[in-house]
Tab-separated table of C-alpha atoms in Angstrom:
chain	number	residue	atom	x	y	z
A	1	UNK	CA	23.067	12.172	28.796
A	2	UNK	CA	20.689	14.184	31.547
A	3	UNK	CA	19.995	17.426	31.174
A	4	UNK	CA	18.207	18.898	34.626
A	5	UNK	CA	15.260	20.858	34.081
A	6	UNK	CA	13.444	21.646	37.402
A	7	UNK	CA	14.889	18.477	38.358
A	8	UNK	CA	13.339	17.894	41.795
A	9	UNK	CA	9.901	16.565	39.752
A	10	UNK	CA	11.489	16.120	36.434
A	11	UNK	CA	14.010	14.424	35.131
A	12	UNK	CA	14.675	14.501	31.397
A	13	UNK	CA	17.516	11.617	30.107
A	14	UNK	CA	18.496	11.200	26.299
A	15	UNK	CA	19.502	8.092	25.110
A	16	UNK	CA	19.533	5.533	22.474
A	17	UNK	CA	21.445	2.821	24.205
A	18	UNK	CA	19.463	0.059	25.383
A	19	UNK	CA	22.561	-0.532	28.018
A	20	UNK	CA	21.275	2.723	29.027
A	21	UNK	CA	17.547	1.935	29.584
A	22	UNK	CA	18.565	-0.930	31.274
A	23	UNK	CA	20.447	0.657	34.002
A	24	UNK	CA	17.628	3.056	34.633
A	25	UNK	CA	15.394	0.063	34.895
A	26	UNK	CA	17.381	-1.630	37.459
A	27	UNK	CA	17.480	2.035	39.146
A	28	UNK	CA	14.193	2.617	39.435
A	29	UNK	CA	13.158	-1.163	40.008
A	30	UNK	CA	10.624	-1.408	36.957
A	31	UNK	CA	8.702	-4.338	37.289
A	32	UNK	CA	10.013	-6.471	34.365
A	33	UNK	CA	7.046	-5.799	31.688
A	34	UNK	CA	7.949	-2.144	31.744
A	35	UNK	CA	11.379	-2.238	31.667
A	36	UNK	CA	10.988	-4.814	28.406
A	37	UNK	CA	9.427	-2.253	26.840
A	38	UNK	CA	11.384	0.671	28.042
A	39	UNK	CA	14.401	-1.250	26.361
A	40	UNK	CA	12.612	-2.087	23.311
A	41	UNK	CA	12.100	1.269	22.520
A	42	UNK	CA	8.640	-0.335	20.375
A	43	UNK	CA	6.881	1.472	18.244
A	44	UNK	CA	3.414	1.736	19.579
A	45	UNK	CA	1.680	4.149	22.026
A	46	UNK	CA	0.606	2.682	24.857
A	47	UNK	CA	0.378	2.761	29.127
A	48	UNK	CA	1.817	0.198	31.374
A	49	UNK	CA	1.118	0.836	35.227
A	50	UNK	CA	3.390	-0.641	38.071
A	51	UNK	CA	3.400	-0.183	41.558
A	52	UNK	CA	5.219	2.958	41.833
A	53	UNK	CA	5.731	3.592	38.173
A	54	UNK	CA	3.215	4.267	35.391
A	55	UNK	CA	5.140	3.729	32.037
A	56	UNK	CA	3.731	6.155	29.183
A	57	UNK	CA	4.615	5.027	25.926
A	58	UNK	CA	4.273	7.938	22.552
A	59	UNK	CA	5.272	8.528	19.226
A	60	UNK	CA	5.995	11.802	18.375
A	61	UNK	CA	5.256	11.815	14.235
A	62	UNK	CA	7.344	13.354	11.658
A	63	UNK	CA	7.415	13.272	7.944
A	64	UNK	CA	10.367	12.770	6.153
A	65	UNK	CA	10.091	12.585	2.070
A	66	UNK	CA	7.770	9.331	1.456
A	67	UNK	CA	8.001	7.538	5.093
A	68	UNK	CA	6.803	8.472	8.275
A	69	UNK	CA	9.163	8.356	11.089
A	70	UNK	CA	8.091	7.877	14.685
A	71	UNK	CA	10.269	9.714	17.656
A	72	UNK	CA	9.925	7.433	20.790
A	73	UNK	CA	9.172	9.850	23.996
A	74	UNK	CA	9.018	7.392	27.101
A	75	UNK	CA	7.368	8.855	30.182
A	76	UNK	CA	7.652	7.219	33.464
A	77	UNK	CA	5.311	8.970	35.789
A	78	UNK	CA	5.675	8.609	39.435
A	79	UNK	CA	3.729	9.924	42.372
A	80	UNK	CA	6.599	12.864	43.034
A	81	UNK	CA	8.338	12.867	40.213
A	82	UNK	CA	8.084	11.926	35.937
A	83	UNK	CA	11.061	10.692	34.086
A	84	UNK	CA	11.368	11.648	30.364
A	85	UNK	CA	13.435	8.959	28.000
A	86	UNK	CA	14.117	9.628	24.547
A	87	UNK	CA	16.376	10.078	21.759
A	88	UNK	CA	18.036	13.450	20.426
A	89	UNK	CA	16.693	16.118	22.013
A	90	UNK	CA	13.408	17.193	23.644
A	91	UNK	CA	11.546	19.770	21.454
A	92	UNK	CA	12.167	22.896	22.913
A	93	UNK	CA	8.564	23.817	23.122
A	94	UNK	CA	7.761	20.996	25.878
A	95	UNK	CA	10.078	22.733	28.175
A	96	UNK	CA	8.565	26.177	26.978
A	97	UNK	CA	5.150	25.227	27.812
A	98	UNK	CA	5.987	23.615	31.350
A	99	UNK	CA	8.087	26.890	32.398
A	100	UNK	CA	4.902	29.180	31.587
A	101	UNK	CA	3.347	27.341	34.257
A	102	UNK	CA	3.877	28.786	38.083
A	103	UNK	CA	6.279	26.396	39.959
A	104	UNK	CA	4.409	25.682	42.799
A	105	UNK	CA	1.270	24.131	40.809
A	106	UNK	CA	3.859	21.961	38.785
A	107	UNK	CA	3.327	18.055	39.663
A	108	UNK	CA	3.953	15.065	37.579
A	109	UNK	CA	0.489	14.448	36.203
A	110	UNK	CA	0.697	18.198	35.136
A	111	UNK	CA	3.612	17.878	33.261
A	112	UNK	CA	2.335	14.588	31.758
A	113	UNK	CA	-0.696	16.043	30.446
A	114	UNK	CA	1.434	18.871	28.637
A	115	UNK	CA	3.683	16.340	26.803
A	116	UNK	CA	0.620	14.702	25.520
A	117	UNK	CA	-1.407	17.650	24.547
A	118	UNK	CA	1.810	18.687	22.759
A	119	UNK	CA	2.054	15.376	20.977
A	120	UNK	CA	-1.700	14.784	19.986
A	121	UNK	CA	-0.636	18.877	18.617
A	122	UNK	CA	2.397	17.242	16.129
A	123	UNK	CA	-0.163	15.591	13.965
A	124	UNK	CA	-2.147	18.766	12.534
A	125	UNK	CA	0.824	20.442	10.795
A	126	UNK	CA	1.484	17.422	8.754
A	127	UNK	CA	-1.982	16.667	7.977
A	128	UNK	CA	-2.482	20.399	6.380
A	129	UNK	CA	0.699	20.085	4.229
A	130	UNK	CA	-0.675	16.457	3.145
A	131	UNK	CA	-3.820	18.203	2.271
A	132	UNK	CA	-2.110	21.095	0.995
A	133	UNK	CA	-0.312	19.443	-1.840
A	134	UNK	CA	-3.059	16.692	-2.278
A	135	UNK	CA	-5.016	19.810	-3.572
A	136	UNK	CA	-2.356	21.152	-6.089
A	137	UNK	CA	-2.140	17.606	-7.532
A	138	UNK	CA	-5.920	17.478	-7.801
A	139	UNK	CA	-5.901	20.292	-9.701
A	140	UNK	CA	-3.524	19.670	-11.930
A	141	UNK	CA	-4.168	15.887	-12.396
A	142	UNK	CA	-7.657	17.445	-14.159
A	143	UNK	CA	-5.562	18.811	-16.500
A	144	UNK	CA	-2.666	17.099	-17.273
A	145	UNK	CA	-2.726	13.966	-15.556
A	146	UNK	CA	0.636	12.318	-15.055
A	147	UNK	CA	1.917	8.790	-13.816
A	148	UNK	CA	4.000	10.647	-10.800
A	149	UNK	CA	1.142	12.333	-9.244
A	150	UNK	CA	-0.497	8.934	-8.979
A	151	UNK	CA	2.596	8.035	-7.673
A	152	UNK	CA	2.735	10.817	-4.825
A	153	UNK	CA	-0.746	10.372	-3.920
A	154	UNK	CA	-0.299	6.674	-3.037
A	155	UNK	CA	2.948	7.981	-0.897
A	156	UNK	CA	0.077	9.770	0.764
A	157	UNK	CA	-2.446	7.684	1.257
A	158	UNK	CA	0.210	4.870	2.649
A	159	UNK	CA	1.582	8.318	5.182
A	160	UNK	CA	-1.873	8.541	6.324
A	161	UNK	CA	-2.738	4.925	6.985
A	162	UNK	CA	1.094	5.272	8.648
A	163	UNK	CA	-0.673	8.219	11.285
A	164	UNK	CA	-3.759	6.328	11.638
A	165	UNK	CA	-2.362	3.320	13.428
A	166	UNK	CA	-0.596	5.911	15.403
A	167	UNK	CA	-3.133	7.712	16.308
A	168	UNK	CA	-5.324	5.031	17.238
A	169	UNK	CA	-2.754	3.558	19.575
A	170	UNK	CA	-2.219	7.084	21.261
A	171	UNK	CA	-6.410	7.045	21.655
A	172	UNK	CA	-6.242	3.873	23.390
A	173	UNK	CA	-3.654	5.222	25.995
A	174	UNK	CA	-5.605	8.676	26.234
A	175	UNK	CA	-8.623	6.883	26.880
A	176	UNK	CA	-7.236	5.068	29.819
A	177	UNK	CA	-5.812	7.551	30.973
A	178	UNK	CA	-9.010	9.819	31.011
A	179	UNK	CA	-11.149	7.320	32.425
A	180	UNK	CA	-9.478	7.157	36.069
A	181	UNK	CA	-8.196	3.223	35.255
A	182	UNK	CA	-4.350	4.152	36.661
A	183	UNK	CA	-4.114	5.378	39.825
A	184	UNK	CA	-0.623	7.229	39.412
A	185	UNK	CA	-2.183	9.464	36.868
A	186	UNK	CA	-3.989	12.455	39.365
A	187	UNK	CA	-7.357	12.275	38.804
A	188	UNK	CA	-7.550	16.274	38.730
A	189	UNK	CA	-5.450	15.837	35.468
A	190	UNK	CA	-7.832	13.348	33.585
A	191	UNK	CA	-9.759	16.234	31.856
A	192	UNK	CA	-6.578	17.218	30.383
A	193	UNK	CA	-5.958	13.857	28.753
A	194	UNK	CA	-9.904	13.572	28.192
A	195	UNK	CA	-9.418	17.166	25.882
A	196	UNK	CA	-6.660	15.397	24.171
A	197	UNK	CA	-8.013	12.323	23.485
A	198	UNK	CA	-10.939	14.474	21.938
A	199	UNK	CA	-8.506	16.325	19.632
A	200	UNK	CA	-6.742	13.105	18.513
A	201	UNK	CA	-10.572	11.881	17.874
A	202	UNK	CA	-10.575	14.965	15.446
A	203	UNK	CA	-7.254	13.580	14.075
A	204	UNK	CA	-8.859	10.188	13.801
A	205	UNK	CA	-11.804	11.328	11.518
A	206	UNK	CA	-9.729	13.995	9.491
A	207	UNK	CA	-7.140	11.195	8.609
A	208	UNK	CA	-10.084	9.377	7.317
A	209	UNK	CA	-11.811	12.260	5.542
A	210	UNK	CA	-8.223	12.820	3.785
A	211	UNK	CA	-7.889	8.968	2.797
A	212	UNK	CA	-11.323	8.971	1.331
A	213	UNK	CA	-10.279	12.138	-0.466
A	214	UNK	CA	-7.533	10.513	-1.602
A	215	UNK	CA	-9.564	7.486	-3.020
A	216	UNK	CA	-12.015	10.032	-4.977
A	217	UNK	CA	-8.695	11.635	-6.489
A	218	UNK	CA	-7.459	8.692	-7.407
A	219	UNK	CA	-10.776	7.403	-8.863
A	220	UNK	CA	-10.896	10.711	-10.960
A	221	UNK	CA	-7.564	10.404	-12.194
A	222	UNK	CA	-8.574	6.878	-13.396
A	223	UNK	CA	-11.883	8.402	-14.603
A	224	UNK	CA	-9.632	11.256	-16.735
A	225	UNK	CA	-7.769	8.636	-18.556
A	226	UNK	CA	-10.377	6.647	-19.221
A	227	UNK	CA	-12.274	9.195	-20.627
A	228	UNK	CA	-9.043	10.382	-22.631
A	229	UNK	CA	-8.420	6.898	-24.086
A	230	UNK	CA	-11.984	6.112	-25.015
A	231	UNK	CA	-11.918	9.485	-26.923
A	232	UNK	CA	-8.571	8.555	-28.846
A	233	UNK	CA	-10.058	5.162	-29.402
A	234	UNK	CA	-13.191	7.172	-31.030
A	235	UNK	CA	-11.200	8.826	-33.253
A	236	UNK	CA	-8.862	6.299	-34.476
A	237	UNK	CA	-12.501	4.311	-34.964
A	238	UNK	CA	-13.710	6.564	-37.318
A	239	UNK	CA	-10.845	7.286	-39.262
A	240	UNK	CA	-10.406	3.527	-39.869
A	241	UNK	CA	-14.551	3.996	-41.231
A	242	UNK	CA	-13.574	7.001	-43.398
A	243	UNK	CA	-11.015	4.668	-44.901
A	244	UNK	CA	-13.025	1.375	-44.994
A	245	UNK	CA	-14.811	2.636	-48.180
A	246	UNK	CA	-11.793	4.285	-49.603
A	247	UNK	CA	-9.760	0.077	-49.318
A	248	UNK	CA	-13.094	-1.452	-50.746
A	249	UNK	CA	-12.940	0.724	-53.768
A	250	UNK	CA	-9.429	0.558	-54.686
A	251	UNK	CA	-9.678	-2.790	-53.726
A	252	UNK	CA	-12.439	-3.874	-55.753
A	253	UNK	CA	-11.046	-1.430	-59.128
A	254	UNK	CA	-7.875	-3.750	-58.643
A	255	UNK	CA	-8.713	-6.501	-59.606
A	256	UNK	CA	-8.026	-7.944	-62.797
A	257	UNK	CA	-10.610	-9.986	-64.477
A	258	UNK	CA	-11.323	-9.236	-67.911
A	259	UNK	CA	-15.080	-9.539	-66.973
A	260	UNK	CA	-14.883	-6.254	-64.614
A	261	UNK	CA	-15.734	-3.241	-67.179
A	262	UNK	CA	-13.268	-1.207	-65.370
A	263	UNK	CA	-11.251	-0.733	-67.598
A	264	UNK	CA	-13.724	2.140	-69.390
A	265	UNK	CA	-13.179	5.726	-68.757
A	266	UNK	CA	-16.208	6.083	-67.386
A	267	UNK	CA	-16.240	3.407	-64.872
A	268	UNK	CA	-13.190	4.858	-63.748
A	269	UNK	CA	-14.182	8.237	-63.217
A	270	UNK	CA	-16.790	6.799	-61.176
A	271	UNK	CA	-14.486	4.902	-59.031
A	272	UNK	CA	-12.791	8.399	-58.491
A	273	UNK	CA	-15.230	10.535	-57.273
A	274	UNK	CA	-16.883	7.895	-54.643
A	275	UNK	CA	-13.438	7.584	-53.132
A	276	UNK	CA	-13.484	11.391	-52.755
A	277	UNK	CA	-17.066	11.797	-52.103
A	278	UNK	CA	-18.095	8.961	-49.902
A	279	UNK	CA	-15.375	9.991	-46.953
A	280	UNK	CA	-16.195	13.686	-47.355
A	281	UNK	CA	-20.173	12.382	-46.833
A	282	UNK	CA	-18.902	10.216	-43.519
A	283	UNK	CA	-16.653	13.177	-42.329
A	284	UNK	CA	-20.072	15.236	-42.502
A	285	UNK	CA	-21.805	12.580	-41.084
A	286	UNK	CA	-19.857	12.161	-38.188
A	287	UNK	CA	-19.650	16.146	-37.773
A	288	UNK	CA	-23.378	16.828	-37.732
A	289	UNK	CA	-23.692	13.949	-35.156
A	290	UNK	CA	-20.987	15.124	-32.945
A	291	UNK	CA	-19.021	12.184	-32.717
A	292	UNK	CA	-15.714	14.643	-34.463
């Protein structure tokens, strides 16, 4: 399906047929490396120049519950006019931001350069919700550390390895691109893709900021429940060492051999008030030490 949007320079088809992409390969007689990967639709960014074609390959991110799904946007970029391939349809703020622009200064590079600012743009709203919630489960994880906030900030950290690879893919491209190495791309144009490539830079090294983050919250979380368990395992420790006296007293008043003098009052009263004395001593012990 084609939908004509000043359709002398641009050209705007969506399509997830591969039938599809091959016709407009034979149409525009791609050279066959480009029109392999304009029908394998893969999954990386990158820039394939032809003779009268340079093939722009993106991935517009999106975030949907644990996974991060990729949007394929194909550019073909010509010297007098750019083709736009891609499935469901173009975000409405692409065509927004080309139709602010005055008609006559319009050209294909132009138009090129928008669609990548726009998609090196996509990556900062997801990162602040990621950091967003990674904060709330920070804060509560100090508290009340639970098994399914680990759970969600793996999901996260696995999301933002997901939009590094991305990202560095869509550097690679912007960096050809800025550095004059395609001749189809105007060179008048290149410090629009050299801007970009400096904001997905800034993506590059917040992604990495957020994973390291991510790492420390995780290592506190681990820290917290250490810290919780060794302080349960104090406690049970002593109240086995309150009792240990309190066993080897009953214990040893049990026994019966006729040679044991327990069996005078006195001994027994004895017996009676070390087993009530001795773990009120240890319990004040242990209090005036600060290990209760």
């Amino acid at each position: 399906m084609e939908a004509t949007a000043l359709s002398d320079i641009w050209r705007d088809i969506e399509t997830t047929e591969p039938s599809d992409r091959r016709k407009l390969a034979k149409e525009l007689e791609l050279p066959d490396l480009q029109a392999r990967v304009l029908v394998q639709d893969r999954q990386l960014s990158q820039a394939i120049e032809g003779d009268d074609w340079l093939l722009i390959q993106l991935e517009l991110p999106e975030v949907k519950r644990r996974d991060v799904v990729l949007r394929n946007l194909t550019l073909l970029l010509g010297a007098s006019q750019i083709v736009t391939i891609h499935a469901g349809a173009l975000d409405a703020e692409i065509a927004e931001r080309v139709q602010t622009r005055h008609r006559e200064s319009l050209t294909p590079s132009l138009i090129a350069s928008i669609i990548l600012q726009y998609t090196v743009e996509q990556f900062t709203p997801i990162l602040n919700k990621i950091d967003d919630v990674t904060d709330q489960l920070e804060d509560t994880m100090i508290r009340t550390p639970q098994r399914k906030q680990v759970q969600q900030l793996f999901m996260y950290k696995r999301q933002l390895a997901d939009l590094r690879k991305v990202v560095l893919s869509l550097m690679n491209t912007l960096n050809g691109l800025s550095s004059g190495r395609y001749e189809l791309f105007e060179e008048r144009y290149e410090l629009y893709a050299r801007d970009s490539y400096d904001y997905a830079w800034r993506t590059h090294e917040l992604i990495d900021t957020m994973r390291d983050l991510l790492t420390s919250a995780l290592d506190m979380y681990l820290s917290v429940v250490s810290n919780r368990m060794n302080d349960v395992m104090k406690r049970l420790t002593l109240v086995t060492t309150i009792f240990m006296p309190i066993s080897f007293l009953t214990g040893l008043g049990g026994m019966n051999f006729s040679q044991l003098p327990f069996h005078d009052d006195t001994a027994f009263v004895i017996i009676m008030v070390l087993i009530v004395v001795m773990p009120l001593l240890m319990v004040w012990y242990f209090v005036w030490k600060k290990w209760l």
